[in-house]
XYZ file of C-alpha atoms in Angstrom:
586
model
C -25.932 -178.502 -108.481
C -28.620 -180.068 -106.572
C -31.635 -177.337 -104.926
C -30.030 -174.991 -102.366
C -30.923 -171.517 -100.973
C -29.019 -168.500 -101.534
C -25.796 -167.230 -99.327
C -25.506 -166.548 -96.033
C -23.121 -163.406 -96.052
C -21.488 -162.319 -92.521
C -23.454 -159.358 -91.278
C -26.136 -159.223 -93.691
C -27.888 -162.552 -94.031
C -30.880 -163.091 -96.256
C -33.894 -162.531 -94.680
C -35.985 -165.451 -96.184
C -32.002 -168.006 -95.786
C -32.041 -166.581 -92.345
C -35.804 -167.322 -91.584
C -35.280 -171.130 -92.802
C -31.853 -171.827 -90.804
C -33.435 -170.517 -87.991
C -36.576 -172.284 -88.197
C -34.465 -175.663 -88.873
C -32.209 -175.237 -86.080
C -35.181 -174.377 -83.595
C -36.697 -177.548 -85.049
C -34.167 -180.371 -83.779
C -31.137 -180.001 -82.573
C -27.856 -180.753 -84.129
C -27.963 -184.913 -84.096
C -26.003 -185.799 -80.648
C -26.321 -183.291 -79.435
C -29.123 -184.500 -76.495
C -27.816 -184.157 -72.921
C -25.433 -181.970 -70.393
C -23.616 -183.607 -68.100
C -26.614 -183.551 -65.914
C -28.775 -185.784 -68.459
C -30.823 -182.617 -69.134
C -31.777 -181.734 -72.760
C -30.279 -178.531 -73.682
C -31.796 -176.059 -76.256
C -29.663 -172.710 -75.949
C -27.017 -171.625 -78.537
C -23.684 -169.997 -77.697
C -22.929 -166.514 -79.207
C -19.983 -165.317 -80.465
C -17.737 -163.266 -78.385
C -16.761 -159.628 -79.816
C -13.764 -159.345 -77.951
C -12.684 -162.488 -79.140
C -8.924 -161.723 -81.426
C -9.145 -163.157 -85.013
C -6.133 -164.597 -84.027
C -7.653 -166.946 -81.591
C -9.397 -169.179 -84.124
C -8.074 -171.944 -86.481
C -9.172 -169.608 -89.164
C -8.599 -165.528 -88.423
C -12.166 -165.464 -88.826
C -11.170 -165.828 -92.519
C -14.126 -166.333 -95.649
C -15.901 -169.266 -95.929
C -18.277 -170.956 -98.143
C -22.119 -170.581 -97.565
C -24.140 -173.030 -99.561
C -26.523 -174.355 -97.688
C -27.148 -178.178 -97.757
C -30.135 -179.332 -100.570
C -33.104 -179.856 -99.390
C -33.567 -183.260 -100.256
C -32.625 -185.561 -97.106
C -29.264 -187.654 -98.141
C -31.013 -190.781 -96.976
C -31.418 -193.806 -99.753
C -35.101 -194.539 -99.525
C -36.054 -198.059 -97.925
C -38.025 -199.267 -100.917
C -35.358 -199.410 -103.566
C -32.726 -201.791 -101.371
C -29.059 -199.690 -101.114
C -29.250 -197.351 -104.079
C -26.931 -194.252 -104.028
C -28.461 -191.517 -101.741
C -29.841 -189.008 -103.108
C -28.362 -185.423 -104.129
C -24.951 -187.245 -105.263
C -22.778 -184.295 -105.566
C -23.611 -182.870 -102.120
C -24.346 -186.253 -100.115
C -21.217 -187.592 -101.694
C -17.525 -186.836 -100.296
C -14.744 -187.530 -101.731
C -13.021 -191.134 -101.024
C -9.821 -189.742 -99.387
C -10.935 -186.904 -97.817
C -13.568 -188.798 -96.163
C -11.181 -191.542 -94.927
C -9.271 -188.682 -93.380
C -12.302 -187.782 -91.627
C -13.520 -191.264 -90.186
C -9.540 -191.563 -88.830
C -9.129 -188.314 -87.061
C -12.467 -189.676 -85.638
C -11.085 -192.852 -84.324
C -7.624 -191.125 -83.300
C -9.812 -188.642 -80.755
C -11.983 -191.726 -79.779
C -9.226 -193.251 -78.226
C -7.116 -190.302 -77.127
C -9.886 -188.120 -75.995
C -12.675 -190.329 -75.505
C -14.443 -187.861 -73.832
C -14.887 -185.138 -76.320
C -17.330 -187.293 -78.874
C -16.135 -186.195 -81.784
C -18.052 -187.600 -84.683
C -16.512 -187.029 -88.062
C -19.435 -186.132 -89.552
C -18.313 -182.472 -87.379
C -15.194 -182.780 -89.609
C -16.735 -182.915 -92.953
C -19.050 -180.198 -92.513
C -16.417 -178.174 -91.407
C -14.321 -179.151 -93.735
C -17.644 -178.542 -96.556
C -17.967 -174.928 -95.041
C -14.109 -174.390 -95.145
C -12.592 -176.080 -98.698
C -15.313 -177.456 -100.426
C -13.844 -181.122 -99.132
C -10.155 -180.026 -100.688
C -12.068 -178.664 -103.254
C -14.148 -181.593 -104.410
C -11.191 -183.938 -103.387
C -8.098 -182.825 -105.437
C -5.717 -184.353 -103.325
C -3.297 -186.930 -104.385
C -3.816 -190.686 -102.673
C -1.273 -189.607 -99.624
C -3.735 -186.881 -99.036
C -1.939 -184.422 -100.587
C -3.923 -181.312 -102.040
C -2.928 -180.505 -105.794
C -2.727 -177.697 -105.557
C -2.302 -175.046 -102.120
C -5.549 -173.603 -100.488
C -5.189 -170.196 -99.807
C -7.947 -167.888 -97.829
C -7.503 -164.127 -99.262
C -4.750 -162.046 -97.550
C -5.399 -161.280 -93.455
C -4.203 -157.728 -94.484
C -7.208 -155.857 -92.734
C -9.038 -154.462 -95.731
C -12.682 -156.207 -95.167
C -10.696 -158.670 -92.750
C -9.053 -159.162 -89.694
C -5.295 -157.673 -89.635
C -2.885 -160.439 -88.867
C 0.619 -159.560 -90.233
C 2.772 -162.625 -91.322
C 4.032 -164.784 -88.504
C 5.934 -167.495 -90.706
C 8.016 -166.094 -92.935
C 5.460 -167.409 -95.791
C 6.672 -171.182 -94.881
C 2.938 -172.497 -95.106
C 1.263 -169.580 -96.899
C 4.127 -168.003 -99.120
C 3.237 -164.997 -97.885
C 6.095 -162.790 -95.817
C 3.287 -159.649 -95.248
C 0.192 -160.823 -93.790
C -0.965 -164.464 -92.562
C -3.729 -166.369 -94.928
C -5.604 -169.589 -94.211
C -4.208 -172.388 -95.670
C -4.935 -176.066 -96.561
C -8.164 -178.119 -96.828
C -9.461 -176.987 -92.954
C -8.276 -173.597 -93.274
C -6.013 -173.177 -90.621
C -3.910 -169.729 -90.179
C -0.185 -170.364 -89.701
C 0.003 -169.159 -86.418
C -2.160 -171.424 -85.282
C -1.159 -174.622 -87.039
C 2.028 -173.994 -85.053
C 1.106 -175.544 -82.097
C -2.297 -177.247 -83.576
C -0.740 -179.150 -86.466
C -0.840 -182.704 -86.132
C 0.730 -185.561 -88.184
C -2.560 -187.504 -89.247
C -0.796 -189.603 -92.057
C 2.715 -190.902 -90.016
C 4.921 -189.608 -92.702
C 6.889 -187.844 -90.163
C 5.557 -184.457 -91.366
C 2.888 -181.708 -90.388
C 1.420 -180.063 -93.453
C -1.631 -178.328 -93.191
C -1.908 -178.702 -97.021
C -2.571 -182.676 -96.087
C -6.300 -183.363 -95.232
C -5.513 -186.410 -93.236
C -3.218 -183.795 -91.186
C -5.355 -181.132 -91.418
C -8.352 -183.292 -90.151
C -6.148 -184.772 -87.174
C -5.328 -181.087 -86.096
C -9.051 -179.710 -86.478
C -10.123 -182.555 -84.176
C -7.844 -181.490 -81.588
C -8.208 -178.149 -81.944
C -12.239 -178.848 -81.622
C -11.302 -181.067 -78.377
C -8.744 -179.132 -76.700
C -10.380 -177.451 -73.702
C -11.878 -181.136 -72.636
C -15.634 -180.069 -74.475
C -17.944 -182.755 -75.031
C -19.391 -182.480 -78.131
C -22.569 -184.635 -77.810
C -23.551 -181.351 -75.672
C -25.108 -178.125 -77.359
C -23.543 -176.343 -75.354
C -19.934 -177.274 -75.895
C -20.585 -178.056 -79.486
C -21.701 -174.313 -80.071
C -18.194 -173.246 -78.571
C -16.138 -175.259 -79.915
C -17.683 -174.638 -83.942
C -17.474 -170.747 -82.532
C -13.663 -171.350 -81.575
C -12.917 -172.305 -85.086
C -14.442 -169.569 -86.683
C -16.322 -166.974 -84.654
C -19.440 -165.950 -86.353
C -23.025 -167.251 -85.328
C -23.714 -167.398 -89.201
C -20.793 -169.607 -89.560
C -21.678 -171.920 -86.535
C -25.591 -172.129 -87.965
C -23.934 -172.916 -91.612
C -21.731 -175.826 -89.660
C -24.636 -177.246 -87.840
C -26.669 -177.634 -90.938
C -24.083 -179.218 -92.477
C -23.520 -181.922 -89.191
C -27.087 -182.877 -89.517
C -26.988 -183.103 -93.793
C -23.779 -185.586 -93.227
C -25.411 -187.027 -89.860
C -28.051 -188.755 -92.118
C -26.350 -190.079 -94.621
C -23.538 -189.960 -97.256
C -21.451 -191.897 -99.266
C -17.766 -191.865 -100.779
C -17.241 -190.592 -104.064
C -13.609 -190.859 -106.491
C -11.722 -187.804 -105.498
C -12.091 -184.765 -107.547
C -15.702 -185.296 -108.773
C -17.149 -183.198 -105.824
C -18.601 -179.679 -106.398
C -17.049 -176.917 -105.115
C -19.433 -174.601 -103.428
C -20.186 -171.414 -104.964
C -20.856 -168.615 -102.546
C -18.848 -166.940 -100.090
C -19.182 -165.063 -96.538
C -17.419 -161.874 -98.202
C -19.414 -162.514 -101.443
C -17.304 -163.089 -103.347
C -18.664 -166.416 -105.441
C -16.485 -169.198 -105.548
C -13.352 -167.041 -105.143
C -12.396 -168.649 -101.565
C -9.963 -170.549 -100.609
C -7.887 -170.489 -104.055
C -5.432 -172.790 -105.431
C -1.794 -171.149 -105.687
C -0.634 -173.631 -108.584
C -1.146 -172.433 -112.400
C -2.090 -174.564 -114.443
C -3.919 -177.444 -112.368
C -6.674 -179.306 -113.663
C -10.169 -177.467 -112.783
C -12.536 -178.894 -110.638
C -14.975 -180.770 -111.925
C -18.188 -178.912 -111.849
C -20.837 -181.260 -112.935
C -23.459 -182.431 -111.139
C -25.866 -185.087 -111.409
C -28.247 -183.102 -111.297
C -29.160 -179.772 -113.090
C -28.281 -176.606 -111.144
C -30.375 -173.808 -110.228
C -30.134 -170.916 -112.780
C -28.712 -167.703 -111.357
C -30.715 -164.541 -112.288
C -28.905 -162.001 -114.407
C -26.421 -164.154 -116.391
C -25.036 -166.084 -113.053
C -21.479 -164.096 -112.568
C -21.855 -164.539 -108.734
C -21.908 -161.230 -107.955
C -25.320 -160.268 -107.801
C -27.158 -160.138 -104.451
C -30.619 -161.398 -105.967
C -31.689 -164.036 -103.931
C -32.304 -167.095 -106.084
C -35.819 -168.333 -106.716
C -37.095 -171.023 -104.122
C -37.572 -174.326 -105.895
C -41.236 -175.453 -106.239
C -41.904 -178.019 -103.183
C -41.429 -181.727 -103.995
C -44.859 -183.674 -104.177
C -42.771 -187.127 -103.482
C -43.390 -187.552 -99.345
C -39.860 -188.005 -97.656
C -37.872 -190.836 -96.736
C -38.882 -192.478 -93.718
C -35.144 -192.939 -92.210
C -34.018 -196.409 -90.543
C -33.904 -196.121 -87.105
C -30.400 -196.637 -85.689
C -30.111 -198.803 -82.881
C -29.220 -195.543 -80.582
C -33.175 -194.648 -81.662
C -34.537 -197.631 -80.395
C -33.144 -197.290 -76.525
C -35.986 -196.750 -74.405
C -33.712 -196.371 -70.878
C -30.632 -198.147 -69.029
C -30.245 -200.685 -66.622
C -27.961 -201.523 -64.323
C -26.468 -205.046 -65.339
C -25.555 -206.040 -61.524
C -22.942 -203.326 -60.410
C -22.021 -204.413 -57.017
C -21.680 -201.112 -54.225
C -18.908 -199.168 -55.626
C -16.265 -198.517 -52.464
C -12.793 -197.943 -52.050
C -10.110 -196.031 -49.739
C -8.675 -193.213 -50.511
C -5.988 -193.926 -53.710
C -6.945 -197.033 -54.567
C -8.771 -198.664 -57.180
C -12.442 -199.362 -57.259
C -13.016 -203.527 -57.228
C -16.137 -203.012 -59.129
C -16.600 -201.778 -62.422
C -19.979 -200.213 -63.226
C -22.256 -201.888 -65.538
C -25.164 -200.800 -67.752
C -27.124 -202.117 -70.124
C -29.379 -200.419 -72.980
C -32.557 -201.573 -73.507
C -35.527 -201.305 -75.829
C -39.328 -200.134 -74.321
C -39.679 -204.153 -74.419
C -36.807 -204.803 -72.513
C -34.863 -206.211 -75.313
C -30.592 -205.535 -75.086
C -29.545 -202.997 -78.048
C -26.064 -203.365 -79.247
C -23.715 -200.989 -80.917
C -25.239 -198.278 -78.992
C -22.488 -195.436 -76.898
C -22.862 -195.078 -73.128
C -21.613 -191.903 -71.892
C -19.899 -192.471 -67.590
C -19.552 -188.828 -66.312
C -18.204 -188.560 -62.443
C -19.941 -185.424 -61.145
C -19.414 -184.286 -58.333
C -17.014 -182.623 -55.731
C -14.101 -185.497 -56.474
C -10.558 -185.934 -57.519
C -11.613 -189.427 -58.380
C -11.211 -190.095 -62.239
C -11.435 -193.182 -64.316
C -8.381 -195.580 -64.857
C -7.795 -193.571 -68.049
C -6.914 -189.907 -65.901
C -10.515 -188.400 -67.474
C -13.877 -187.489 -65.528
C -16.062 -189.040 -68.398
C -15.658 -192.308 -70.638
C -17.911 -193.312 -73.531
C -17.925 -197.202 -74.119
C -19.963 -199.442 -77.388
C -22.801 -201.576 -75.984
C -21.664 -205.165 -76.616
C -23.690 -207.844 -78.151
C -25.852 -208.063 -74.792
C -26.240 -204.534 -74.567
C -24.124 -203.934 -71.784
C -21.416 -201.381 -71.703
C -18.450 -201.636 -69.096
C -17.006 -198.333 -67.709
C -13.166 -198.097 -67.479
C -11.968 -198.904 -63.909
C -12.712 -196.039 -60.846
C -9.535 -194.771 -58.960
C -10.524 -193.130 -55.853
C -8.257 -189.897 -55.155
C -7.379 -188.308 -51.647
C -10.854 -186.497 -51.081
C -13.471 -188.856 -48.810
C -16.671 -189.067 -49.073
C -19.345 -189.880 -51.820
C -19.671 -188.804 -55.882
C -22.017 -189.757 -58.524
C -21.364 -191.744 -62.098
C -24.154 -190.726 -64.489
C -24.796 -192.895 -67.368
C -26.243 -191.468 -70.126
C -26.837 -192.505 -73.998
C -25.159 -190.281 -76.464
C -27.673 -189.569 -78.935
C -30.911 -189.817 -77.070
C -32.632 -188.096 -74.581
C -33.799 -190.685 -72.180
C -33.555 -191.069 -68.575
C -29.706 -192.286 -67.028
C -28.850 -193.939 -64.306
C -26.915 -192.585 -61.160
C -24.604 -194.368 -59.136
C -23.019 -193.561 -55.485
C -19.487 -194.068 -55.349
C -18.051 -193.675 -52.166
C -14.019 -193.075 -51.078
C -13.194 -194.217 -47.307
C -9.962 -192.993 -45.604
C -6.727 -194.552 -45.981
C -6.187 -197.719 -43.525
C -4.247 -199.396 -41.764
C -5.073 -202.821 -39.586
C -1.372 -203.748 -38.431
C 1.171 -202.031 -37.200
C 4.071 -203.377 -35.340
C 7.683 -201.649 -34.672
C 10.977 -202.348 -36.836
C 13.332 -202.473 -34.244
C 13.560 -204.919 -30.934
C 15.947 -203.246 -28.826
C 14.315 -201.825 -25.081
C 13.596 -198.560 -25.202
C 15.400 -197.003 -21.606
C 16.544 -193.441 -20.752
C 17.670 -192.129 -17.243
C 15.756 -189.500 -14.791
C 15.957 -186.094 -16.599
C 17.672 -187.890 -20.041
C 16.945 -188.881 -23.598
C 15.787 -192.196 -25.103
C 18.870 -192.719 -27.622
C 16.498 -194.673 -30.080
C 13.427 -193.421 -31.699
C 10.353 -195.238 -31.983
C 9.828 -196.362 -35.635
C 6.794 -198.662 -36.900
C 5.465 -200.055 -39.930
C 1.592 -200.040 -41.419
C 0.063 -202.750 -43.567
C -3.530 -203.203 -44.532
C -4.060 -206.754 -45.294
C -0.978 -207.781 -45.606
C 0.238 -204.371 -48.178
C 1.868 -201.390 -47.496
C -0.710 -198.920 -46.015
C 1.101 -195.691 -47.049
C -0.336 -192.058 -46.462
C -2.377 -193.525 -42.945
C -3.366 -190.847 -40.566
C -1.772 -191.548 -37.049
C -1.622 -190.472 -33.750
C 0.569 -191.620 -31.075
C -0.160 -190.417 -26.944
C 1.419 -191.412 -23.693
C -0.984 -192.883 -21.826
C -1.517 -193.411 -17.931
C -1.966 -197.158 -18.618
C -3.014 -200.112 -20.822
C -6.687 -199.790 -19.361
C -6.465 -195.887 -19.361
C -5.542 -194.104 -22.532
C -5.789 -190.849 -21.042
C -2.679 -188.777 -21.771
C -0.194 -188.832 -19.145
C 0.657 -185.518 -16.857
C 4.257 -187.312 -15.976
C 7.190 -189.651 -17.528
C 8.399 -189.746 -21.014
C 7.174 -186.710 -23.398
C 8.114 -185.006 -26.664
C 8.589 -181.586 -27.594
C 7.217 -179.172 -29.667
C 8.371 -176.650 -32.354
C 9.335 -173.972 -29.351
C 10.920 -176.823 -26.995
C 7.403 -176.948 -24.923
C 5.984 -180.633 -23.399
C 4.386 -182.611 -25.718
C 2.665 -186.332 -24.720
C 0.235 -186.522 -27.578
C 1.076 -186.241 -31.769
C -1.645 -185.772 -33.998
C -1.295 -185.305 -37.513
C 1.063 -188.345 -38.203
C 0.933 -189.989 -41.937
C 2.886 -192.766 -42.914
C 4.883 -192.387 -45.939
C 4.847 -194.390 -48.806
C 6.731 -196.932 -47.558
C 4.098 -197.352 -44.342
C 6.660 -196.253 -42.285
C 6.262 -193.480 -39.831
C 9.393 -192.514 -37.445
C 8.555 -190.798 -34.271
C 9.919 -187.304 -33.022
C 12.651 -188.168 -30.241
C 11.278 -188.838 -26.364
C 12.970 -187.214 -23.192
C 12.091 -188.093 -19.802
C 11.577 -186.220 -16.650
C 12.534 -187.040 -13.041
C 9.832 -189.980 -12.495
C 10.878 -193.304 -12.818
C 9.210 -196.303 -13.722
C 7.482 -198.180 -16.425
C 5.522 -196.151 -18.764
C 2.978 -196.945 -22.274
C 3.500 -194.983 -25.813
C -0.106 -195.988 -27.742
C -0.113 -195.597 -31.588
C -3.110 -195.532 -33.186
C -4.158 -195.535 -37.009
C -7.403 -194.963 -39.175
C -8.729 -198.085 -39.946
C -8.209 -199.537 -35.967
C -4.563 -200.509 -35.604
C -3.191 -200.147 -32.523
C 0.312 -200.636 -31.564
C 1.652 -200.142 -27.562
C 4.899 -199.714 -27.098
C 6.671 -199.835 -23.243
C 9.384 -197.408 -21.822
C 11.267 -197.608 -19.029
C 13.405 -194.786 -17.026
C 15.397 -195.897 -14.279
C 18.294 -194.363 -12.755
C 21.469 -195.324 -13.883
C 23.576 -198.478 -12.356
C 25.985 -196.872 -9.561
C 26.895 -200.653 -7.935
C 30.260 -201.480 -7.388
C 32.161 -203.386 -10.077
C 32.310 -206.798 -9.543
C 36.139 -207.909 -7.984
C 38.529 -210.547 -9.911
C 37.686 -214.158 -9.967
C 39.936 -216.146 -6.726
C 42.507 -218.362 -8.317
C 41.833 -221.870 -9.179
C 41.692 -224.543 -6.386
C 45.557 -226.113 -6.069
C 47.796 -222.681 -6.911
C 49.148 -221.006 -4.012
C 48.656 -217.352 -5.110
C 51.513 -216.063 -2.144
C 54.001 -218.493 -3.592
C 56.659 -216.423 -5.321
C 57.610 -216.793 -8.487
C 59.633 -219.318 -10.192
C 63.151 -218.025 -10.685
C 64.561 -217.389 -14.104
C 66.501 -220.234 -14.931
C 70.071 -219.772 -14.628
């Protein structure tokens, strides 16, 4: 096995292990992990909660392995061309497993494009947890060979969590045990399991399942991994121990610069475990199976006293190498000095609709050259219901071949008023750009009435039609418009009126002006029903609507027709009406 430290145990680390993952972690930060969502660069760890019930976590807080990564940086070195990186049997992982990493990956970018997942997460997870299925024995459906059991949650050295499926994924009826290449318990894989390979099927014994549920399960409470922050809680959520988290994050950074595929089953399986117990953890289940391959390309470190895995010696530290390291290759993320807006127009919409303008931005080097390839982080912040056209707060998009990235369509929500879009690079700490988004009122500029018939009523009566008008706003439906509507003294005074028509109120009271009108969504809005008192005349109902539109509509109360019906038409000239009639014939 290629150089490594001794074990981390849980509770009782190593002093001199402890002192170097420490050191390393104060050193640089876990790769991505750069910027909050306020662009800030954020040092600070999460701890592990006490309180928190085994039961909680993908695992039960169940053993893991502790092998630390080998010292030597996976990186091929730039002056031998592409030759395989270096520390083969670590760097490597196994050709499925690692394809069932890079497609959980892609599944998250699209469905939670938010969280940043990078598989790299996944296979040092996975490392900590199996041992990559140990070394790869899985079958070329993803299959493992044989079942991966954690020891029995039966409370003796573990957490107590008695059996909650009848043995169906652990064949155990007594007490729960972590099963399958991520080490999930059952009672969790209930609701986390995922079908990663579209055979229909959720196995947690499948690694490209397995990897499609620990992805979710890592991205369920909307964290963005690219921040310490949430990256800390959501390692911590799948196992809670800080040992375990530090283990996880030296593993993300080992994978993070480089690594390569390997044939399945020719990875190593760690040897040291969290309850010491070396190399015991997770087990197969199936006699007889083929052992893991357990050479490396390179020669292990000897174990003091006879190497049975028991002993607590710490190993002897490997004398340091006089080759100078690997310069890496920047990535193109490296070379971003800042962002530019690429001519985002101002960013304004009413309330519900969609935003015309898309934001632009463009990454560019110190030069001002375009960098391609490179992730651009939108985050809305702010006091705003608005979201992007894909129902999140936060989008990450690829720089093109120009260098310009294209956030996903704004859609304003109800609240007014003005938020912010932050565009940061994911990876890199440099400076992002803001931009003001602003939300306007809903709007009508047209209104006009749906019905023609004259609105009358008599002295004291009720109008027997209600007044009903319709909003547009450029021609559309303008649905949800505030409205008021007020009887007015006249059409150069639209102060309220102290006599003529008038609504009522709730409790049957005089009402002559309505605030709080809306249209609905058809852009309709039906007024309450009008009386009239004793004064007749002609009289003005105005209408008015955010956005200007004014409608006025005329009533008239008159007293009822009491003239005398008109008398029947005089017979035609030529008929003699006193003539009597023509006898019956005889």
């Amino acid at each position: 096995m290629a150089a490594q430290f001794g074990r981390l145990r849980k509770g009782a680390v190593n002093t001199t292990v402890a002192a170097v993952v420490v050191a390393a972690l104060a050193a640089s930060q876990a790769p991505g992990v750069t910027t909050d969502d306020a662009g800030r660069k954020v040092t600070t760890g999460t701890q592990p909660s006490p309180d928190t019930p085994a039961e909680n976590s993908a695992t039960g807080n169940s053993p893991y392995y502790t092998d630390l990564p080998p010292l030597n940086s996976p990186n091929p070195s730039p002056t031998t061309g592409t030759p395989a990186t270096q520390g083969t049997s670590e760097a490597g992982i196994p050709a499925t497993v690692l394809d069932a990493y890079k497609k959980a990956a892609d599944a998250l970018q699209e469905s939670k494009p938010g969280c940043n997942l990078p598989w790299e997460l996944l296979a040092a997870i996975g490392k900590v947890e199996s041992g990559q299925a140990r070394g790869g024995r899985v079958d070329a459906n993803g299959n493992t060979l044989s079942r991966i059991l954690g020891p029995q949650l039966n409370g003796n050295g573990f957490a107590s969590i008695s059996d909650t499926d009848g043995g169906a994924y652990d064949g155990d009826s007594s007490y729960d045990r972590a099963v399958g290449p991520m080490q999930f318990i059952p009672s969790t894989w209930e609701w986390a399991g995922r079908d990663g390979n579209g055979d229909g099927k959720k196995d947690p014994n499948n690694v490209y399942d397995a990897a499609l549920a620990a992805g979710h399960y890592l991205c369920r409470f909307g964290w963005d991994l690219s921040t310490k922050g949430d990256l800390d809680s959501a390692i911590l959520s799948y196992n809670n121990s800080q040992d375990y988290l530090n283990l996880v994050l030296r593993w993300l950074e080992y994978y993070r610069k480089g690594t390569h595929e390997i044939p399945d089953g020719t990875g190593t399986l760690p040897s040291d475990r969290s309850d010491d117990t070396a190399g015991a953890s997770p087990t197969p289940t199936t006699p007889g199976s083929p052992a893991t391959p357990t050479t490396p390309s390179s020669p292990s470190t000897p174990r003091p006293g006879g190497g049975d895995g028991g002993s607590t010696s710490p190993k002897p530290t490997p004398p340091p190498s006089t080759t100078p390291p690997a310069t890496p290759t920047p990535t193109p993320t490296d070379t971003v000095h800042h962002l530019e807006d690429a001519g985002t127009a101002k960013l304004s919409a009413m309330a519900g609709d969609v935003f015309t303008e898309k934001i632009t931005a463009r990454a560019e080097t110190k030069a001002g050259k375009a960098v391609p390839k490179v992730r651009i982080r939108f985050a809305i912040i702010g006091a705003t219901d608005a979201a992007f056209s894909t129902g999140e707060k936060y989008a990450t998009v690829l720089t093109n071949s120009i260098g310009e990235a294209v956030a996903p369509a704004l859609k304003a929500g109800e609240n007014t008023g003005e938020f912010v879009v932050r565009t940061t690079v994911v990876g890199r700490t440099v400076s992002g750009l803001d931009y003001t988004a602003t939300v306007t009122e809903r709007a009508a500029d047209t209104l006009a009435r749906t019905g023609e018939d004259a609105l009358t009523c008599t002295p004291g009566g009720e109008f027997a039609d209600q007044v009903e008008v319709k909003a547009t706003y450029k021609g559309a439906v303008a649905d949800k418009v505030a409205a008021t509507a007020t009887l007015i003294k006249s059409a150069d005074d639209a102060t309220e009126n102290d006599k003529g028509p008038y609504f009522k109120d709730a409790d049957g009271k005089t009402v002559r002006t309505l605030t709080g009108l809306t249209t609905d969504a058809n852009g309709l809005l039906k007024l309450p029903k009008l009386y009239a008192d004793d004064t007749t005349g002609t009289f003005l109902l105005r209408i008015n609507t955010a956005g200007g539109a004014t409608l006025t509509v005329e009533l008239k109360v008159a007293a009822a027709d009491t003239s005398p019906s008109p008398t029947p038409s005089e017979p035609a000239s030529g008929t003699d009406s006193a003539s009597p009639s023509p006898s019956p014939s005889a």
